Amino acid sequence: MSVKNEYNKRVVIVIASIAATGGLLFGFDTGVISGAIPFLQDFFELTDSQIENLTALGLIGAVVGALVTGRITDYLGRKKVILASAFIFATGAIWTGLAPTVTQLMISRFYLGLAIGVSSFAVPLYISEISPTKIRGTLVSMFQLLITVGILVAYLSDNAFADNSNLESWRPMLLVGVIPAVVLFVGMFFLPETPRWLMSKGHEEEGEKVLRRVEDPSLIDNSMVAMRRDLAIDANQAGFREIFKPWLRNALIIAMGIMFFQQFVGINTVIYYSPKIFLAAGFEGAEAAIAASVIVGAVNVFFTIVSLFVIDKLGRRKLYFIGLSGIAIALVGMGLGFMLPGAGKWFLVVSMLVYIAFFAISLGPLGWLIITEVFPTRVRGLGSSIGSLSNWGFNTLVVWTFYKMASAIGSAKDVVVPEGSDLSDICPGCVGSVFWIFAFVALVGLVWGYFYIPETKGVSLEQIEEHWRQGKKPRHLKK
Ligand code: BGC
């Protein structure tokens, strides 16, 4: 994490930390709903399918948010879009927390989802463009770190506010989200736009000023030359047509592919369903399950911190292969854990923690980092929003099909799954088999990664653009 100029280092860390609060909101708002659901269900007398809709509306909001704001981020700037998302986060937290009717709850959840979708690409994009090349990976990983902190805080605050004698316990759980939203809004207000976006809009002097505050002094002149050159070439190349041109095909495949594998190794079935998974594995009582979720959350945070220290040292490719191999092995272990009687539950828990640890050092941060690195400046907003969109789309698909896959395997094995039942009613072996399917996906991801994961460590964003222009392969990118 060494930067020659200590002053730069401090400024940059402050900038990245404030922006990364967007990650905290992302994690908090996706995580908080699981603890609120039992209370919402009783308070509004919701059916199971209304609960499913409520969860899905948040995800659909995120997809829509990412879909419509990509180009706006290139047009209006990264900072304004993040400010807008902070505003939606704050008002959305109040709206969901005070929602008087089910309909308002649903609409406000969708509204919050919009902010999640927007911030999930605009924040890492902002950090990536404002970071010195040398520590770009570490700083963007702070975004992932705060996602995991947000998930953990959501579990803890759900626990703290859960009061069985108060049906409205869900209200404070949701309202707490206002605090980080205000921090993001106020902090972001005082931060500069990124040098790259400023330059792309012709504000060269301002862009250079920001660059001088953040970049290693010995790299500034070269960076300015490279930025000017790329922007001159890119001048007429913004928008949808450009991004689908052959020279950017690999960038698109990489952004969508890494998000495919990030989601299809089943991360959110573990995050969202972990209490149920623990019950299905034979643990008893909701409390044990929630405590187990807190442990999952803490391991996630801890290993994301580890990733901050290694991502700019080991590089992206090594981390991807180490991480995904660990994930595949842990998934096989989880499957076995469901199938073994007795001691199986401890085997399951250990495998799940190993799984989380490997995800946290690799696919978690790498997904959000790489989507901001592979596109040229003028379409970087649009490109990373496509990455984010893929993330939310694949996420929805996996979460929706998890239960269905498990029960389909159950039916194939002639295990009767009662109507309207949930995961804990499905035969553990059937749930376990789904984890083996995820393990297979991880193996495919290893092969895909060999061809498509670029080593962007220490390479400037401008050099990456140059690499595509020359029609070179992703795996040949090197410092
Ligand atoms: C993923 C989320 C996931 C989280 C878990 C993120 O990188 O995109 O889907 O819930 O990591 O830490």
Coordinates of C-alpha atoms and ligand atoms in Angstrom, one line a residue:
M1 CA 0.0 0.0 0.0
S2 CA 3.0 2.3 -0.3
V3 CA 2.7 5.6 -2.0
K4 CA 5.8 7.9 -2.2
N5 CA 3.9 11.0 -1.3
E6 CA 2.4 10.7 2.2
Y7 CA 0.2 13.7 1.7
N8 CA -1.4 12.1 -1.3
K9 CA -1.9 8.9 0.5
R10 CA -3.9 10.6 3.2
V11 CA -6.1 12.6 0.9
V12 CA -6.8 9.6 -1.3
I13 CA -7.7 7.4 1.7
V14 CA -10.2 10.0 3.0
I15 CA -11.7 10.4 -0.5
A16 CA -12.1 6.6 -0.9
S17 CA -13.5 6.1 2.5
I18 CA -16.2 8.7 2.1
A19 CA -17.2 7.4 -1.3
A20 CA -17.1 3.8 0.0
T21 CA -19.9 4.6 2.4
G22 CA -22.0 3.9 -0.7
G23 CA -20.9 0.3 -0.2
L24 CA -22.1 0.3 3.4
L25 CA -25.5 1.4 2.2
F26 CA -25.5 -1.3 -0.5
G27 CA -24.7 -4.0 2.1
F28 CA -27.0 -2.6 4.8
D29 CA -30.0 -2.3 2.6
T30 CA -29.6 -5.7 1.0
G31 CA -29.0 -7.4 4.4
V32 CA -31.5 -5.6 6.6
I33 CA -34.6 -7.0 5.1
S34 CA -34.0 -10.6 6.3
G35 CA -34.3 -9.7 10.0
A36 CA -37.2 -7.3 9.3
I37 CA -39.3 -9.9 7.4
P38 CA -40.7 -11.9 10.3
F39 CA -42.0 -8.7 11.8
L40 CA -43.3 -7.3 8.5
Q41 CA -45.1 -10.6 7.9
D42 CA -47.0 -10.4 11.2
F43 CA -47.6 -6.6 11.1
F44 CA -49.1 -6.5 7.6
E45 CA -50.2 -10.1 7.6
L46 CA -48.2 -10.8 4.5
T47 CA -48.5 -14.0 2.5
D48 CA -45.3 -15.9 1.4
S49 CA -45.7 -14.6 -2.1
Q50 CA -46.0 -11.0 -0.9
I51 CA -42.7 -11.5 1.0
E52 CA -41.1 -12.8 -2.2
N53 CA -42.4 -9.8 -4.1
L54 CA -41.0 -7.5 -1.5
T55 CA -37.5 -9.0 -1.7
A56 CA -37.7 -9.1 -5.5
L57 CA -38.8 -5.5 -5.8
G58 CA -35.6 -4.3 -4.1
L59 CA -33.6 -6.4 -6.6
I60 CA -35.6 -5.2 -9.6
G61 CA -35.1 -1.6 -8.4
A62 CA -31.4 -2.2 -8.4
V63 CA -31.5 -3.6 -12.0
V64 CA -33.5 -0.6 -13.2
G65 CA -31.3 1.8 -11.3
A66 CA -28.2 0.4 -13.0
L67 CA -29.9 0.2 -16.3
V68 CA -31.0 3.9 -16.6
T69 CA -28.1 5.7 -15.0
G70 CA -25.0 4.4 -16.8
R71 CA -25.1 7.0 -19.5
I72 CA -26.2 9.7 -17.1
T73 CA -23.0 9.0 -15.1
D74 CA -20.9 9.7 -18.3
Y75 CA -23.0 12.8 -19.1
L76 CA -23.5 14.5 -15.7
G77 CA -20.5 13.2 -13.9
R78 CA -19.8 10.6 -11.2
K79 CA -20.2 12.9 -8.3
K80 CA -23.7 14.2 -9.1
V81 CA -25.0 10.6 -9.6
I82 CA -23.6 9.5 -6.3
L83 CA -25.2 12.5 -4.6
A84 CA -28.5 11.6 -6.1
S85 CA -28.2 8.0 -4.9
A86 CA -27.4 9.2 -1.4
F87 CA -30.5 11.3 -1.5
I88 CA -32.6 8.3 -2.5
F89 CA -31.0 6.2 0.2
A90 CA -31.9 8.7 2.9
T91 CA -35.4 9.4 1.8
G92 CA -35.9 5.7 1.0
A93 CA -34.9 4.6 4.5
I94 CA -37.4 7.1 6.0
W95 CA -40.1 6.0 3.6
T96 CA -39.7 2.3 4.1
G97 CA -39.4 2.7 7.9
L98 CA -42.6 4.8 8.1
A99 CA -44.6 3.0 5.4
P100 CA -48.2 2.9 6.5
T101 CA -49.4 0.3 4.0
V102 CA -48.1 -2.7 2.2
T103 CA -48.3 -0.9 -1.1
Q104 CA -46.1 1.9 0.1
L105 CA -43.7 -0.6 1.6
M106 CA -43.4 -2.3 -1.8
I107 CA -43.0 1.0 -3.7
S108 CA -40.5 2.3 -1.2
R109 CA -38.4 -0.9 -1.4
F110 CA -38.3 -0.5 -5.1
Y111 CA -37.2 3.1 -4.7
L112 CA -34.4 2.1 -2.4
G113 CA -33.4 -0.6 -4.8
L114 CA -32.8 2.1 -7.4
A115 CA -30.2 3.7 -5.2
I116 CA -28.5 0.3 -4.5
G117 CA -28.3 -0.3 -8.3
V118 CA -26.9 3.2 -9.0
S119 CA -24.4 3.4 -6.2
S120 CA -23.1 -0.2 -6.8
F121 CA -21.4 0.9 -10.0
A122 CA -21.0 4.7 -9.6
V123 CA -19.1 4.4 -6.3
P124 CA -16.4 2.0 -7.4
L125 CA -16.2 3.8 -10.7
Y126 CA -15.6 7.1 -8.8
I127 CA -12.9 5.5 -6.6
S128 CA -11.2 3.8 -9.5
E129 CA -10.9 7.0 -11.5
I130 CA -9.6 9.1 -8.7
S131 CA -7.1 6.5 -7.3
P132 CA -3.4 6.5 -8.0
T133 CA -2.7 3.5 -10.3
K134 CA -0.5 1.8 -7.7
I135 CA -3.2 1.4 -5.0
R136 CA -6.3 1.4 -7.2
G137 CA -7.1 -2.2 -6.4
T138 CA -6.8 -1.6 -2.6
L139 CA -9.0 1.5 -2.7
V140 CA -11.8 0.0 -4.8
S141 CA -11.7 -3.0 -2.5
M142 CA -12.7 -0.6 0.3
F143 CA -16.0 -0.5 -1.4
Q144 CA -16.4 -4.2 -1.1
L145 CA -15.2 -4.0 2.5
L146 CA -18.0 -1.6 3.3
I147 CA -20.5 -3.8 1.6
T148 CA -19.6 -6.6 4.0
V149 CA -19.6 -4.2 7.0
G150 CA -23.0 -3.1 5.9
I151 CA -24.3 -6.7 5.8
L152 CA -22.9 -7.3 9.3
V153 CA -24.3 -4.0 10.7
A154 CA -27.7 -5.0 9.3
Y155 CA -27.6 -8.4 11.0
L156 CA -26.5 -6.8 14.3
S157 CA -29.0 -4.0 14.2
D158 CA -31.8 -6.4 13.2
N159 CA -30.8 -8.3 16.3
A160 CA -30.7 -5.3 18.5
F161 CA -34.1 -4.0 17.5
A162 CA -35.9 -7.4 17.3
D163 CA -38.4 -7.4 20.1
N164 CA -41.0 -10.1 20.0
S165 CA -43.5 -8.0 22.0
N166 CA -43.3 -5.2 19.5
L167 CA -44.8 -5.9 16.1
E168 CA -43.3 -2.6 14.8
S169 CA -39.7 -3.6 15.5
W170 CA -39.1 -3.5 11.7
R171 CA -39.5 0.2 11.6
P172 CA -36.3 1.2 13.6
M173 CA -34.4 -1.6 11.7
L174 CA -35.1 0.1 8.4
L175 CA -34.9 3.7 9.6
V176 CA -31.3 3.3 10.8
G177 CA -30.2 3.3 7.1
V178 CA -30.7 7.1 7.1
I179 CA -27.5 7.6 9.1
P180 CA -24.9 6.3 6.5
A181 CA -27.0 7.9 3.7
V182 CA -26.5 11.4 5.3
V183 CA -22.8 10.7 5.8
L184 CA -22.5 9.8 2.1
F185 CA -24.4 12.9 1.0
V186 CA -22.5 15.4 3.1
G187 CA -19.1 13.8 2.6
M188 CA -19.6 13.5 -1.2
F189 CA -20.7 17.1 -1.4
F190 CA -17.2 18.2 -0.5
L191 CA -15.3 15.8 -2.7
P192 CA -14.1 16.7 -6.2
E193 CA -15.2 15.1 -9.5
T194 CA -12.7 12.5 -10.9
P195 CA -9.8 13.9 -13.0
R196 CA -10.8 11.6 -15.8
W197 CA -14.4 12.7 -16.1
L198 CA -13.4 16.3 -15.8
M199 CA -10.9 15.9 -18.7
S200 CA -13.4 14.0 -20.8
K201 CA -15.7 17.1 -20.5
G202 CA -12.9 19.5 -21.5
H203 CA -12.2 20.8 -18.0
E204 CA -8.5 20.1 -18.4
E205 CA -7.2 22.5 -15.8
E206 CA -9.6 21.3 -13.1
G207 CA -8.8 17.7 -14.0
E208 CA -5.1 18.3 -13.7
K209 CA -5.6 20.0 -10.3
V210 CA -7.4 17.0 -8.9
L211 CA -4.9 14.6 -10.4
R212 CA -2.1 16.5 -8.7
R213 CA -3.8 16.1 -5.3
V214 CA -4.0 12.3 -5.7
E215 CA -1.5 10.8 -8.1
D216 CA 2.1 9.9 -7.6
P217 CA 3.9 13.1 -8.7
S218 CA 6.3 11.2 -11.0
L219 CA 3.4 9.8 -13.0
I220 CA 1.3 13.0 -13.5
D221 CA 2.8 14.2 -16.7
N222 CA 2.6 10.8 -18.4
S223 CA -1.0 10.4 -17.2
M224 CA -2.0 13.8 -18.6
V225 CA -0.5 12.9 -21.9
A226 CA -2.2 9.5 -22.0
M227 CA -5.6 11.0 -21.0
R228 CA -5.5 13.7 -23.6
R229 CA -4.5 11.2 -26.3
D230 CA -7.3 8.7 -25.4
L231 CA -9.9 11.4 -25.1
A232 CA -9.0 12.9 -28.5
I233 CA -9.4 9.4 -30.0
D234 CA -12.6 8.8 -28.1
A235 CA -14.1 12.2 -28.8
N236 CA -16.9 10.9 -31.0
Q237 CA -17.2 7.5 -29.5
A238 CA -19.6 7.7 -26.6
G239 CA -22.6 5.7 -26.0
F240 CA -24.3 2.4 -26.8
R241 CA -23.0 2.1 -30.3
E242 CA -19.4 2.4 -29.2
I243 CA -19.6 -0.1 -26.4
F244 CA -20.9 -2.9 -28.6
K245 CA -18.1 -2.4 -31.2
P246 CA -15.6 -5.3 -31.7
W247 CA -12.7 -3.6 -30.0
L248 CA -14.6 -3.4 -26.7
R249 CA -16.1 -6.9 -27.0
N250 CA -13.6 -8.4 -24.5
A251 CA -14.3 -5.6 -22.0
L252 CA -18.0 -6.4 -22.1
I253 CA -17.5 -10.2 -21.9
I254 CA -15.2 -9.6 -18.9
A255 CA -17.6 -7.3 -17.1
M256 CA -20.6 -9.5 -17.6
G257 CA -18.6 -12.7 -17.1
I258 CA -17.0 -11.8 -13.8
M259 CA -20.4 -10.9 -12.4
F260 CA -21.9 -14.1 -13.8
F261 CA -19.4 -16.2 -11.8
Q262 CA -19.5 -13.9 -8.8
Q263 CA -23.2 -14.6 -8.5
F264 CA -23.5 -18.1 -9.9
V265 CA -21.2 -19.6 -7.2
G266 CA -24.2 -18.9 -5.0
I267 CA -22.9 -16.2 -2.7
N268 CA -26.3 -14.7 -2.0
T269 CA -27.9 -18.0 -1.2
V270 CA -25.4 -18.2 1.6
I271 CA -25.9 -14.5 2.6
Y272 CA -29.6 -14.3 2.3
Y273 CA -30.5 -17.8 3.4
S274 CA -27.8 -18.5 5.9
P275 CA -30.2 -18.7 8.8
K276 CA -32.4 -21.2 6.9
I277 CA -29.3 -23.1 5.8
F278 CA -28.3 -23.5 9.4
L279 CA -31.7 -24.7 10.3
A280 CA -31.8 -27.2 7.4
A281 CA -28.5 -28.5 8.6
G282 CA -30.0 -29.4 11.9
F283 CA -29.4 -26.4 14.1
E284 CA -32.3 -25.5 16.3
G285 CA -34.0 -22.3 17.1
A286 CA -34.0 -19.0 15.3
E287 CA -31.4 -17.5 17.7
A288 CA -28.8 -20.1 16.9
A289 CA -29.4 -19.4 13.2
I290 CA -29.1 -15.6 13.6
A291 CA -25.9 -16.0 15.7
A292 CA -24.6 -18.2 12.9
S293 CA -25.3 -15.4 10.4
V294 CA -23.4 -12.9 12.4
I295 CA -20.4 -15.3 12.3
V296 CA -20.7 -15.5 8.5
G297 CA -20.9 -11.7 8.4
A298 CA -17.8 -11.3 10.6
V299 CA -15.7 -13.8 8.5
N300 CA -16.8 -11.9 5.4
V301 CA -15.6 -8.6 6.8
F302 CA -12.3 -10.0 8.1
F303 CA -11.3 -11.7 4.8
T304 CA -12.2 -8.7 2.8
I305 CA -9.7 -6.7 4.9
V306 CA -7.2 -9.4 4.0
S307 CA -8.0 -8.8 0.3
L308 CA -7.1 -5.0 0.7
F309 CA -3.6 -6.0 1.5
V310 CA -3.1 -8.5 -1.2
I311 CA -5.1 -7.3 -4.2
D312 CA -2.4 -4.9 -5.5
K313 CA 0.4 -7.3 -4.5
L314 CA -0.7 -10.7 -5.8
G315 CA -2.6 -9.1 -8.6
R316 CA -6.1 -9.9 -10.0
R317 CA -5.4 -13.1 -11.9
K318 CA -3.7 -14.9 -9.0
L319 CA -6.4 -13.9 -6.6
Y320 CA -9.1 -15.0 -8.9
F321 CA -7.6 -18.5 -9.4
I322 CA -6.8 -19.0 -5.7
G323 CA -10.2 -17.7 -4.6
L324 CA -12.3 -19.7 -7.1
S325 CA -10.4 -22.9 -6.4
G326 CA -11.1 -22.5 -2.7
I327 CA -14.7 -21.7 -3.4
A328 CA -15.1 -24.8 -5.5
I329 CA -13.6 -27.0 -2.8
A330 CA -15.7 -25.4 -0.1
L331 CA -18.8 -25.8 -2.1
V332 CA -18.2 -29.6 -2.4
G333 CA -17.7 -29.6 1.3
M334 CA -21.0 -27.8 1.9
G335 CA -22.8 -30.3 -0.3
L336 CA -21.3 -33.1 1.7
G337 CA -22.1 -31.4 5.0
F338 CA -25.8 -31.5 4.1
M339 CA -25.6 -35.1 3.2
L340 CA -23.7 -36.5 6.2
P341 CA -25.8 -37.3 9.2
G342 CA -24.7 -36.1 12.7
A343 CA -21.3 -34.5 12.5
G344 CA -22.4 -33.1 9.1
K345 CA -23.6 -29.9 10.6
W346 CA -20.2 -28.9 11.8
F347 CA -18.7 -29.9 8.5
L348 CA -21.3 -27.7 6.9
V349 CA -20.5 -24.7 9.1
V350 CA -16.8 -25.0 8.6
S351 CA -17.1 -25.4 4.8
M352 CA -19.4 -22.4 4.7
L353 CA -17.0 -20.2 6.5
V354 CA -14.1 -21.4 4.3
Y355 CA -16.4 -20.5 1.3
I356 CA -17.1 -17.0 2.6
A357 CA -13.4 -16.5 3.3
F358 CA -12.4 -17.4 -0.3
F359 CA -15.2 -15.3 -1.8
A360 CA -14.2 -12.3 0.3
I361 CA -10.6 -12.3 -0.8
S362 CA -11.4 -12.9 -4.5
L363 CA -14.7 -12.7 -6.4
G364 CA -16.2 -10.1 -4.0
P365 CA -13.8 -7.3 -4.5
L366 CA -12.6 -8.4 -8.0
G367 CA -16.1 -8.1 -9.5
W368 CA -16.6 -4.5 -8.6
L369 CA -13.0 -3.6 -9.3
I370 CA -12.7 -5.1 -12.7
I371 CA -15.9 -3.6 -14.1
T372 CA -14.5 -0.2 -13.5
E373 CA -11.1 -1.0 -15.0
V374 CA -11.8 -2.5 -18.4
F375 CA -13.7 0.3 -20.2
P376 CA -12.4 3.5 -21.7
T377 CA -13.2 6.8 -20.0
R378 CA -16.1 8.0 -22.2
V379 CA -18.1 4.8 -21.9
R380 CA -16.8 3.8 -18.4
G381 CA -20.0 4.8 -16.7
L382 CA -22.1 2.9 -19.2
G383 CA -19.8 -0.1 -19.2
S384 CA -19.7 -0.4 -15.4
S385 CA -23.4 0.0 -15.2
I386 CA -23.7 -3.0 -17.5
G387 CA -21.5 -4.9 -15.1
S388 CA -23.6 -3.8 -12.2
L389 CA -26.8 -4.6 -14.1
S390 CA -25.5 -8.1 -14.8
N391 CA -24.7 -8.5 -11.1
W392 CA -28.2 -7.7 -10.0
G393 CA -29.8 -9.7 -12.8
F394 CA -27.8 -12.8 -12.0
N395 CA -28.3 -12.3 -8.3
T396 CA -32.1 -12.2 -8.8
L397 CA -31.9 -15.3 -11.0
V398 CA -29.8 -17.3 -8.5
V399 CA -31.9 -16.3 -5.5
W400 CA -35.1 -17.1 -7.3
T401 CA -34.0 -20.5 -8.6
F402 CA -32.2 -21.8 -5.5
Y403 CA -35.3 -23.0 -3.8
K404 CA -36.8 -24.3 -7.1
M405 CA -33.6 -26.2 -7.9
A406 CA -33.5 -27.8 -4.5
S407 CA -37.1 -28.9 -4.6
A408 CA -36.8 -30.1 -8.2
I409 CA -33.9 -32.3 -7.1
G410 CA -36.2 -33.4 -4.3
S411 CA -38.9 -34.4 -6.7
A412 CA -36.5 -36.2 -8.9
K413 CA -35.5 -38.2 -5.9
D414 CA -39.1 -38.8 -5.0
V415 CA -38.9 -36.8 -1.8
V416 CA -42.3 -35.1 -1.2
V417 CA -41.9 -31.4 -0.7
P418 CA -45.0 -30.0 1.0
E419 CA -46.8 -27.2 -0.8
G420 CA -45.9 -23.7 0.5
S421 CA -43.0 -25.1 2.5
D422 CA -39.6 -23.4 2.7
L423 CA -36.0 -24.5 2.4
S424 CA -35.8 -26.1 5.8
D425 CA -38.6 -28.5 4.7
I426 CA -36.6 -29.7 1.7
C427 CA -34.5 -32.8 2.1
P428 CA -31.0 -31.6 3.2
G429 CA -29.3 -33.8 0.5
C430 CA -31.3 -32.0 -2.2
V431 CA -30.1 -28.6 -0.9
G432 CA -26.6 -30.0 -0.8
S433 CA -26.8 -31.1 -4.4
V434 CA -27.5 -27.5 -5.4
F435 CA -24.1 -26.5 -3.8
W436 CA -22.5 -29.1 -6.0
I437 CA -24.0 -27.4 -9.0
F438 CA -22.5 -24.2 -7.8
A439 CA -19.1 -26.0 -7.4
F440 CA -19.4 -27.1 -11.1
V441 CA -20.0 -23.5 -12.1
A442 CA -16.8 -22.5 -10.1
L443 CA -14.8 -25.0 -12.2
V444 CA -16.1 -23.6 -15.4
G445 CA -15.2 -20.1 -14.0
L446 CA -11.6 -21.3 -13.6
V447 CA -11.4 -22.1 -17.3
W448 CA -13.2 -18.9 -18.4
G449 CA -10.9 -16.9 -16.1
Y450 CA -7.8 -18.3 -17.8
F451 CA -8.9 -16.7 -21.0
Y452 CA -10.6 -13.6 -19.8
I453 CA -9.3 -12.2 -16.5
P454 CA -6.8 -9.5 -17.3
E455 CA -4.0 -8.6 -14.9
T456 CA -4.7 -4.9 -14.3
K457 CA -2.4 -4.6 -11.3
G458 CA -0.2 -1.5 -11.7
V459 CA -1.5 -0.8 -15.2
S460 CA -3.1 2.6 -15.7
L461 CA -6.6 2.9 -17.0
E462 CA -5.2 4.5 -20.1
Q463 CA -2.8 1.6 -20.7
I464 CA -5.8 -0.8 -20.4
E465 CA -7.7 1.1 -23.1
E466 CA -4.6 1.1 -25.3
H467 CA -4.4 -2.7 -25.0
W468 CA -7.9 -3.2 -26.4
R469 CA -7.2 -0.8 -29.2
Q470 CA -4.3 -2.9 -30.3
G471 CA -6.7 -5.9 -30.4
K472 CA -4.7 -7.8 -27.8
K473 CA -6.1 -10.7 -25.6
P474 CA -7.1 -10.0 -22.0
R475 CA -4.7 -12.6 -20.6
H476 CA -1.7 -10.8 -22.3
L477 CA -2.3 -7.6 -20.4
K478 CA 0.6 -6.9 -18.0
K479 CA 2.4 -4.0 -16.5
Ligands
BGC1 C1 -21.7 -9.2 -4.1 C2 -23.0 -9.3 -3.4 C3 -22.8 -10.1 -2.1 C4 -21.6 -9.5 -1.3 C5 -21.3 -10.3 -0.2 C6 -20.7 -8.5 -3.3 O1 -19.5 -8.4 -4.0 O2 -22.0 -8.4 -5.3 O3 -24.0 -9.9 -4.2 O4 -23.9 -10.1 -1.3 O5 -20.5 -9.3 -2.1 O6 -20.2 -9.9 0.5

